[in-house]
Short mmCIF file of C-alpha atoms in Angstrom, two decimals:
data_model
loop_
_atom_site.label_atom_id
_atom_site.label_comp_id
_atom_site.label_asym_id
_atom_site.label_seq_id
_atom_site.Cartn_x
_atom_site.Cartn_y
_atom_site.Cartn_z
CA MET A 1 7.74 -11.74 43.83
CA LYS A 2 4.26 -10.92 45.13
CA LEU A 3 3.24 -9.57 41.74
CA LYS A 4 4.48 -12.71 39.95
CA PHE A 5 2.53 -14.91 42.38
CA LYS A 6 -0.64 -12.93 41.68
CA GLN A 7 -0.03 -13.26 37.93
CA LEU A 8 0.42 -17.03 38.39
CA LEU A 9 -2.88 -17.29 40.29
CA TRP A 10 -4.63 -15.20 37.63
CA ARG A 11 -3.26 -17.42 34.84
CA ILE A 12 -4.42 -20.54 36.69
CA TRP A 13 -7.90 -19.06 37.11
CA GLN A 14 -8.02 -18.05 33.41
CA GLN A 15 -6.73 -21.29 31.97
CA MET A 16 -8.40 -23.89 34.20
CA HIS A 17 -12.01 -24.80 34.89
CA PRO A 18 -13.09 -24.33 38.55
CA LEU A 19 -13.74 -28.06 38.81
CA GLN A 20 -10.20 -28.76 37.59
CA ILE A 21 -8.83 -26.35 40.21
CA ILE A 22 -10.83 -28.17 42.98
CA ILE A 23 -9.58 -31.59 41.82
CA PHE A 24 -5.98 -30.38 41.55
CA ALA A 25 -6.24 -28.82 45.05
CA LEU A 26 -7.57 -32.04 46.60
CA LEU A 27 -4.89 -34.10 44.86
CA SER A 28 -2.21 -31.66 45.98
CA TRP A 29 -3.46 -31.71 49.57
CA ALA A 30 -3.56 -35.55 49.61
CA ALA A 31 -0.12 -35.78 47.99
CA SER A 32 1.34 -33.31 50.49
CA PHE A 33 -0.25 -35.12 53.44
CA ILE A 34 1.09 -38.48 52.26
CA ALA A 35 4.54 -37.01 51.56
CA LEU A 36 4.78 -35.30 54.95
CA ARG A 37 3.38 -38.37 56.70
CA SER A 38 6.05 -40.52 55.04
CA ILE A 39 8.74 -38.02 55.98
CA GLY A 40 7.41 -37.99 59.55
CA LEU A 41 7.48 -41.75 59.89
CA TRP A 42 10.98 -41.77 58.43
CA LEU A 43 12.10 -39.20 61.00
CA VAL A 44 10.57 -41.24 63.82
CA SER A 45 12.40 -44.32 62.67
CA VAL A 46 15.62 -42.33 62.39
CA LYS A 47 15.06 -40.99 65.91
CA ASN A 48 14.38 -44.47 67.31
CA ASP A 49 17.52 -45.82 65.65
CA SER A 50 19.64 -42.91 66.89
CA VAL A 51 21.10 -43.30 70.37
CA VAL A 52 21.78 -39.54 70.60
CA LEU A 53 18.21 -38.47 69.68
CA THR A 54 16.64 -41.16 71.87
CA GLY A 55 18.81 -40.17 74.81
CA THR A 56 18.00 -36.48 74.26
CA THR A 57 14.24 -37.21 74.31
CA THR A 58 14.57 -39.36 77.46
CA ARG A 59 16.68 -36.71 79.16
CA PHE A 60 14.07 -34.02 78.33
CA ILE A 61 11.25 -36.19 79.81
CA ASP A 62 13.33 -36.81 82.94
CA LEU A 63 13.95 -33.12 83.44
CA PHE A 64 10.54 -31.63 82.56
CA GLY A 65 8.17 -34.59 82.81
CA TYR A 66 6.12 -36.40 80.18
CA GLY A 67 3.21 -33.95 80.53
CA ARG A 68 5.26 -30.98 79.39
CA TYR A 69 6.78 -33.07 76.59
CA ASP A 70 3.25 -34.05 75.39
CA LYS A 71 2.07 -30.45 75.77
CA LEU A 72 5.00 -29.28 73.61
CA LEU A 73 4.16 -31.80 70.87
CA ASN A 74 0.49 -30.75 70.83
CA SER A 75 1.03 -26.99 71.20
CA PRO A 76 -1.07 -24.71 68.88
CA TRP A 77 2.07 -23.23 67.40
CA LEU A 78 3.47 -26.58 66.44
CA ILE A 79 0.12 -27.70 65.01
CA MET A 80 -0.13 -24.45 63.03
CA LEU A 81 3.38 -24.90 61.76
CA LYS A 82 2.50 -28.46 60.70
CA TYR A 83 -0.49 -27.31 58.70
CA LEU A 84 1.45 -24.46 57.20
CA GLY A 85 4.02 -27.03 56.10
CA ILE A 86 1.26 -29.19 54.63
CA PHE A 87 -0.17 -26.10 52.79
CA ALA A 88 3.27 -25.13 51.44
CA VAL A 89 3.98 -28.61 50.18
CA ALA A 90 0.44 -28.82 48.75
CA LEU A 91 1.05 -25.55 46.91
CA VAL A 92 4.26 -26.97 45.43
CA PHE A 93 2.38 -30.08 44.29
CA PHE A 94 -0.42 -27.91 42.85
CA ILE A 95 2.09 -25.84 40.84
CA PHE A 96 3.72 -29.07 39.64
CA PHE A 97 0.36 -30.51 38.54
CA TYR A 98 -0.47 -27.18 36.85
CA TRP A 99 2.89 -27.30 35.04
CA LEU A 100 2.10 -30.80 33.75
CA TYR A 101 -1.37 -29.66 32.69
CA LYS A 102 0.11 -26.60 30.97
CA GLN A 103 2.67 -28.66 29.08
CA ARG A 104 -0.08 -31.00 27.87
CA LEU A 105 -2.22 -27.99 26.86
CA LEU A 106 0.79 -26.39 25.17
CA ARG A 107 1.43 -29.49 23.04
CA LYS A 108 -2.26 -29.71 22.13
CA GLN A 109 -2.47 -26.04 21.08
CA LEU A 110 0.78 -26.32 19.11
CA ARG A 111 -0.76 -29.17 17.14
CA GLN A 112 -3.83 -27.00 16.54
CA ILE A 113 -1.60 -24.14 15.30
CA ASN A 114 0.22 -26.53 12.94
CA VAL A 115 -3.17 -27.59 11.53
CA ALA A 116 -4.30 -23.96 11.24
CA ILE A 117 -1.11 -22.95 9.45
CA ALA A 118 -1.33 -25.93 7.12
CA GLU A 119 -4.98 -25.11 6.30
CA ASP A 120 -4.34 -21.32 6.39
CA GLN A 121 -7.11 -20.79 8.92
CA PRO A 122 -7.21 -18.38 11.90
CA MET A 123 -6.91 -19.66 15.47
CA GLU A 124 -9.48 -19.15 18.27
CA GLN A 125 -7.60 -16.60 20.43
CA GLU A 126 -9.72 -16.82 23.57
CA SER A 127 -8.81 -20.44 24.35
CA LEU A 128 -5.08 -19.97 23.93
CA ILE A 129 -2.66 -19.75 26.83
CA PRO A 130 -0.47 -16.58 27.02
CA GLU A 131 2.64 -18.29 25.63
CA ILE A 132 0.69 -19.58 22.63
CA VAL A 133 -0.96 -16.16 22.18
CA GLN A 134 2.50 -14.60 22.02
CA LEU A 135 3.61 -17.29 19.59
CA GLU A 136 0.50 -16.74 17.48
CA GLU A 137 1.09 -12.97 17.48
CA SER A 138 4.70 -13.54 16.43
CA ILE A 139 3.55 -15.86 13.65
CA GLU A 140 1.01 -13.27 12.48
CA LYS A 141 3.74 -10.57 12.49
CA MET A 142 5.99 -12.89 10.49
CA ARG A 143 3.17 -13.50 8.03
CA ALA A 144 2.47 -9.76 7.69
CA HIS A 145 6.24 -9.06 7.31
CA GLN A 146 6.54 -11.82 4.70
CA ALA A 147 3.55 -10.45 2.79
CA GLU A 148 5.08 -6.97 2.96
CA LEU A 149 8.42 -8.27 1.64
CA ILE A 150 6.63 -10.10 -1.17
CA GLU A 151 4.70 -6.93 -2.02
CA GLN A 152 7.90 -4.88 -1.96
CA GLU A 153 9.60 -7.45 -4.21
CA GLN A 154 6.70 -7.30 -6.64
CA GLU A 155 6.75 -3.47 -6.59
CA ALA A 156 10.55 -3.54 -7.16
CA GLN A 157 10.13 -5.98 -10.04
CA GLN A 158 7.34 -3.89 -11.54
CA ALA A 159 9.44 -0.72 -11.13
CA LYS A 160 12.33 -2.51 -12.84
CA ASN A 161 10.10 -3.56 -15.72
CA ASP A 162 8.64 -0.04 -16.02
CA LEU A 163 12.15 1.42 -15.96
CA ILE A 164 13.29 -0.89 -18.75
CA THR A 165 10.17 -0.18 -20.77
CA ASN A 166 10.42 3.60 -20.38
CA VAL A 167 14.17 3.67 -21.01
CA SER A 168 13.76 1.52 -24.09
CA HIS A 169 11.03 3.79 -25.40
CA ASP A 170 12.87 7.04 -24.68
CA LEU A 171 16.12 5.77 -26.12
CA ARG A 172 14.50 4.28 -29.21
CA THR A 173 12.58 7.47 -30.14
CA PRO A 174 15.60 9.76 -30.74
CA LEU A 175 17.68 6.86 -32.00
CA THR A 176 15.07 6.06 -34.65
CA SER A 177 15.12 9.67 -35.77
CA ILE A 178 18.92 9.72 -35.87
CA LEU A 179 19.06 6.55 -37.98
CA GLY A 180 16.39 7.93 -40.32
CA TYR A 181 18.21 11.19 -41.00
CA LEU A 182 21.58 9.42 -41.26
CA SER A 183 20.10 7.07 -43.88
CA TYR A 184 19.16 10.13 -45.99
CA ILE A 185 22.74 11.33 -45.70
CA HIS A 186 24.27 7.90 -46.24
CA GLU A 187 22.16 7.28 -49.33
CA ASP A 188 22.71 10.82 -50.69
CA ARG A 189 18.98 11.56 -50.60
CA TYR A 190 19.32 15.30 -50.10
CA ARG A 191 18.94 17.98 -52.70
CA ASP A 192 21.77 20.36 -51.73
CA GLU A 193 24.19 21.35 -49.01
CA VAL A 194 21.50 23.36 -47.22
CA GLU A 195 19.31 20.29 -46.79
CA LEU A 196 22.37 18.24 -45.75
CA ARG A 197 23.15 20.77 -43.09
CA HIS A 198 19.52 20.73 -41.96
CA TYR A 199 19.65 16.89 -41.53
CA THR A 200 22.98 17.20 -39.74
CA GLU A 201 21.54 19.71 -37.28
CA LEU A 202 18.52 17.47 -36.68
CA VAL A 203 20.79 14.50 -36.00
CA TYR A 204 22.95 16.59 -33.69
CA GLY A 205 19.88 17.75 -31.73
CA LYS A 206 18.54 14.22 -31.35
CA ALA A 207 21.98 12.98 -30.32
CA ARG A 208 22.20 15.68 -27.64
CA ARG A 209 18.79 14.71 -26.31
CA LEU A 210 19.89 11.07 -26.27
CA HIS A 211 23.08 12.02 -24.41
CA LYS A 212 21.04 14.06 -21.90
CA LEU A 213 18.72 11.13 -21.28
CA ILE A 214 21.61 8.75 -20.68
CA ASP A 215 23.25 11.24 -18.30
CA ASP A 216 20.02 11.71 -16.37
CA LEU A 217 19.45 7.98 -16.18
CA PHE A 218 23.00 7.44 -14.92
CA ASP A 219 22.61 10.20 -12.29
CA TYR A 220 19.27 8.84 -11.11
CA THR A 221 20.49 5.26 -10.70
CA ARG A 222 23.64 6.50 -8.97
CA LEU A 223 21.61 8.59 -6.48
CA GLU A 224 19.32 5.63 -5.80
CA SER A 225 22.28 3.36 -5.07
CA ALA A 226 23.03 2.64 -1.38
CA GLU A 227 26.75 2.84 -2.12
CA PHE A 228 26.60 6.44 -3.33
CA GLN A 229 28.05 8.84 -0.75
CA ILE A 230 27.33 12.56 -0.77
CA LYS A 231 29.83 15.15 0.34
CA GLU A 232 29.20 17.31 3.36
CA ASP A 233 30.28 20.86 2.72
CA THR A 234 28.91 24.07 4.22
CA LEU A 235 26.84 25.77 1.52
CA ASP A 236 25.37 29.29 1.51
CA MET A 237 22.03 28.77 -0.24
CA VAL A 238 21.44 32.47 -0.96
CA GLU A 239 24.83 32.76 -2.63
CA LEU A 240 24.23 29.55 -4.60
CA LEU A 241 20.83 30.71 -5.79
CA ARG A 242 22.18 34.08 -6.87
CA GLN A 243 24.93 32.32 -8.85
CA LEU A 244 22.37 30.13 -10.59
CA VAL A 245 20.13 33.10 -11.36
CA SER A 246 23.02 34.90 -13.02
CA GLU A 247 23.68 31.81 -15.12
CA TYR A 248 20.00 31.50 -16.23
CA GLU A 249 19.37 35.23 -16.78
CA ARG A 250 20.37 35.03 -20.44
CA SER A 251 18.15 32.04 -21.15
CA ALA A 252 15.29 33.76 -19.36
CA ALA A 253 15.82 37.01 -21.30
CA GLU A 254 15.71 35.12 -24.62
CA LYS A 255 12.23 33.89 -23.62
CA ASP A 256 11.24 37.31 -22.29
CA ILE A 257 11.00 35.97 -18.75
CA GLN A 258 11.85 38.05 -15.70
CA ILE A 259 13.52 36.34 -12.67
CA VAL A 260 12.44 37.92 -9.37
CA GLU A 261 14.53 37.12 -6.24
CA LYS A 262 13.08 37.31 -2.72
CA TYR A 263 15.46 36.48 0.11
CA THR A 264 14.37 37.21 3.68
CA VAL A 265 17.75 36.11 5.07
CA GLU A 266 21.33 36.58 3.94
CA ASN A 267 22.96 33.77 5.85
CA LEU A 268 21.25 30.49 4.99
CA LYS A 269 23.80 27.71 5.55
CA VAL A 270 23.18 24.00 4.95
CA MET A 271 25.43 20.96 4.93
CA GLY A 272 25.52 19.11 1.62
CA ASP A 273 27.15 18.21 -1.65
CA GLY A 274 27.56 21.40 -3.64
CA MET A 275 27.47 19.66 -7.02
CA GLN A 276 24.31 17.74 -6.19
CA ILE A 277 22.51 20.78 -4.66
CA MET A 278 23.47 22.76 -7.79
CA ARG A 279 22.06 19.98 -9.99
CA LEU A 280 18.84 20.01 -7.93
CA PHE A 281 18.14 23.69 -8.52
CA GLU A 282 19.34 23.54 -12.13
CA ASN A 283 16.58 21.00 -12.72
CA LEU A 284 13.99 23.20 -10.97
CA PHE A 285 15.16 26.33 -12.84
CA SER A 286 15.09 24.54 -16.20
CA ASN A 287 11.64 23.18 -15.39
CA ALA A 288 10.38 26.70 -14.51
CA LEU A 289 11.81 28.19 -17.72
CA ARG A 290 10.38 25.41 -19.85
CA TYR A 291 6.83 25.57 -18.49
CA GLY A 292 6.62 29.19 -17.26
CA ALA A 293 7.27 30.96 -20.55
CA SER A 294 3.67 32.09 -20.89
CA GLY A 295 3.73 33.73 -17.44
CA LYS A 296 6.78 35.86 -18.23
CA LYS A 297 7.99 35.69 -14.64
CA ILE A 298 9.85 33.28 -12.33
CA GLU A 299 10.11 33.88 -8.57
CA ILE A 300 12.93 32.58 -6.41
CA SER A 301 12.53 32.92 -2.63
CA ALA A 302 14.51 31.69 0.40
CA LYS A 303 13.74 31.85 4.10
CA LYS A 304 14.49 30.16 7.41
CA GLU A 305 11.78 28.28 9.29
CA ALA A 306 11.84 25.72 12.14
CA GLY A 307 15.49 24.77 11.60
CA MET A 308 14.98 24.31 7.87
CA ALA A 309 16.03 26.31 4.83
CA ILE A 310 12.90 26.83 2.70
CA ILE A 311 13.55 27.60 -0.98
CA GLU A 312 10.72 28.10 -3.46
CA VAL A 313 10.87 28.20 -7.25
CA SER A 314 7.67 29.49 -8.82
CA ASN A 315 6.55 29.95 -12.41
CA TYR A 316 3.27 31.23 -13.88
CA GLY A 317 1.22 29.58 -16.59
CA ALA A 318 -1.01 26.54 -16.99
CA GLU A 319 -1.84 24.84 -13.73
CA ILE A 320 -0.98 21.23 -12.98
CA PRO A 321 -4.11 19.21 -12.05
CA ALA A 322 -4.22 18.41 -8.31
CA SER A 323 -4.51 14.70 -9.12
CA GLU A 324 -1.17 14.85 -10.96
CA LEU A 325 0.88 16.62 -8.26
CA PRO A 326 1.76 13.48 -6.16
CA GLN A 327 3.23 11.75 -9.26
CA LEU A 328 5.31 14.69 -10.49
CA PHE A 329 8.48 13.34 -8.90
CA ASP A 330 8.07 9.80 -10.24
CA ARG A 331 10.63 8.78 -12.85
CA PHE A 332 9.48 9.18 -16.46
CA TYR A 333 6.13 10.54 -15.26
CA LYS A 334 4.54 12.89 -17.79
CA VAL A 335 1.58 15.13 -17.00
CA ASP A 336 0.88 15.84 -20.66
CA LYS A 337 2.74 16.00 -23.94
CA ASN A 338 2.83 19.78 -24.06
CA ARG A 339 4.75 19.97 -20.82
CA THR A 340 7.22 17.11 -21.34
CA THR A 341 8.11 16.80 -25.00
CA THR A 342 11.51 18.44 -24.51
CA GLY A 343 12.40 16.81 -21.18
CA THR A 344 13.70 13.39 -20.28
CA GLY A 345 11.14 12.72 -17.54
CA LEU A 346 13.90 12.21 -14.96
CA GLY A 347 14.68 15.80 -13.86
CA LEU A 348 12.20 15.99 -10.96
CA ALA A 349 12.91 12.38 -9.93
CA ILE A 350 16.61 13.32 -9.68
CA ALA A 351 15.72 16.47 -7.71
CA LYS A 352 13.68 14.40 -5.23
CA SER A 353 16.49 11.86 -4.81
CA ILE A 354 19.01 14.65 -4.11
CA VAL A 355 16.79 16.33 -1.53
CA GLU A 356 16.03 13.06 0.26
CA ARG A 357 19.75 12.17 0.32
CA HIS A 358 20.27 15.47 2.19
CA GLY A 359 17.55 14.71 4.72
CA GLY A 360 15.11 17.18 3.22
CA ASN A 361 11.79 17.24 1.41
CA VAL A 362 10.46 18.58 -1.86
CA PHE A 363 6.88 19.06 -2.96
CA ALA A 364 4.84 20.97 -5.54
CA ALA A 365 1.70 23.10 -5.43
CA SER A 366 -0.22 24.56 -8.33
CA LYS A 367 -3.20 26.96 -8.09
CA LYS A 368 -4.43 30.20 -9.64
CA GLY A 369 -1.97 29.90 -12.48
CA LYS A 370 1.05 29.65 -10.18
CA THR A 371 3.13 26.48 -9.83
CA THR A 372 5.58 26.39 -6.92
CA PHE A 373 8.25 23.79 -6.10
CA THR A 374 9.29 23.97 -2.44
CA VAL A 375 12.56 22.53 -1.22
CA GLU A 376 13.21 22.01 2.52
CA LEU A 377 16.81 21.33 3.65
CA PRO A 378 18.12 21.06 7.26
CA LEU A 379 20.09 24.09 8.36
CA SER A 380 23.74 23.66 9.33
CA ASN A 381 24.56 23.72 13.03
CA LEU A 382 27.95 25.26 12.36
#
C-alpha cells in the first residue's frame, strides 16, 4: 500500500507541472474545508434538533461545567484531529481532480496516437503517461509482429514459387529426354535392335531418375507437414550404422572406395523413427559415395557427448566453398553442376528435416580436402 502511494505521488510529479500541483492542492484544500464545514453545520443542526443529543450536552455541562466543555472542544488533540480530517479529505479531492485531469490527458493523447497512426508517424514518448506508453509499446509490438507475419508470408510465397519453378524444371528435364527417345522408337528411327535397346535403357534410366525425384519430393513435403507424426522406437545407432555400411560396401568397392568405421562407444541409443533415421544416413552415405570417389575413403564415426549422439560421415575430395556451406541443406540447392548432376537436390534437405523432427541438428564442414556431415541426436533416457 505504501509502495503504491509512493508510485502515485511519483506519477503526479512526473505528469503535472508544479504550478498545476499547487493549484490542485489549493482547490482540494478549499473544497475539503467547505465540505467539512458544511458537514459540521449539518451536524450542529442535527444536534440542535435532537432532544437526546441536546440533553446529553446539557447534562455534561451540568456535571463538569461549561469551562471543561469549552476546553474539551478546543483541546489540541481535537484540533489536530480536525486538521488531519481536512488533510485526508483534501487528499481525496486532490486524487479526484488528478483523475479528472488524467482522463482528459488520456483522451487527448489517444487522439494524438490516432493521428500518428493515420499519418504513420512516431509519437513523442517523453510526454506520454504510463498507460499510453504501455499502449504505444503494445501497438509497436503489434506493428512489428504484423510486419514479421507479412515477411513470413512473402517468404512462404517465394518459397512456394521457387519450389514450383524448381520442380517444374527438374521434372521437365528427364521427361523431355524420355519423350525424345520414345519418339525415336515410336517413329522407328533406329538402325537396329542394338540401338533400340540403347534408347530403351536411356529411357529407363531417365524414368528411374524421374521416379526418384517424385519420391524425394513426396518425402520432403510429408516431413515438412505438421500432421506428419514420427515413431518413437529405441534405436542403437552403432548397430544401424554397421548395417548401412554392410549394405553400401559393394557400391563402395565398385568405386574403389574404402569405408572406415570409428566407434568410441558400443551402446549409443536414441529415440526415433527407424525408417526415417535409416533414410537420413542413406542420403548422407549416398552423398559421400557420389562426391568422395576421388578421395578413395569414407569415414564413419560415432561418439557420445553432452547427452547427444554425435555421428560424422566424412569423404575426401574437392572442398565445398565456405560461402556455400550454409545453403547445402536448402531444397534444390546446387553447389555446382559437377557435384549435383546425378542427384535430385532434395537429399540433404530431407536429411535436415528428419534430424530436426527428432530434435537434433545437422551441419557440414569442409576443409583441407575433407568434407564432414555431422548429425547430433538426443540420447535416449531409457
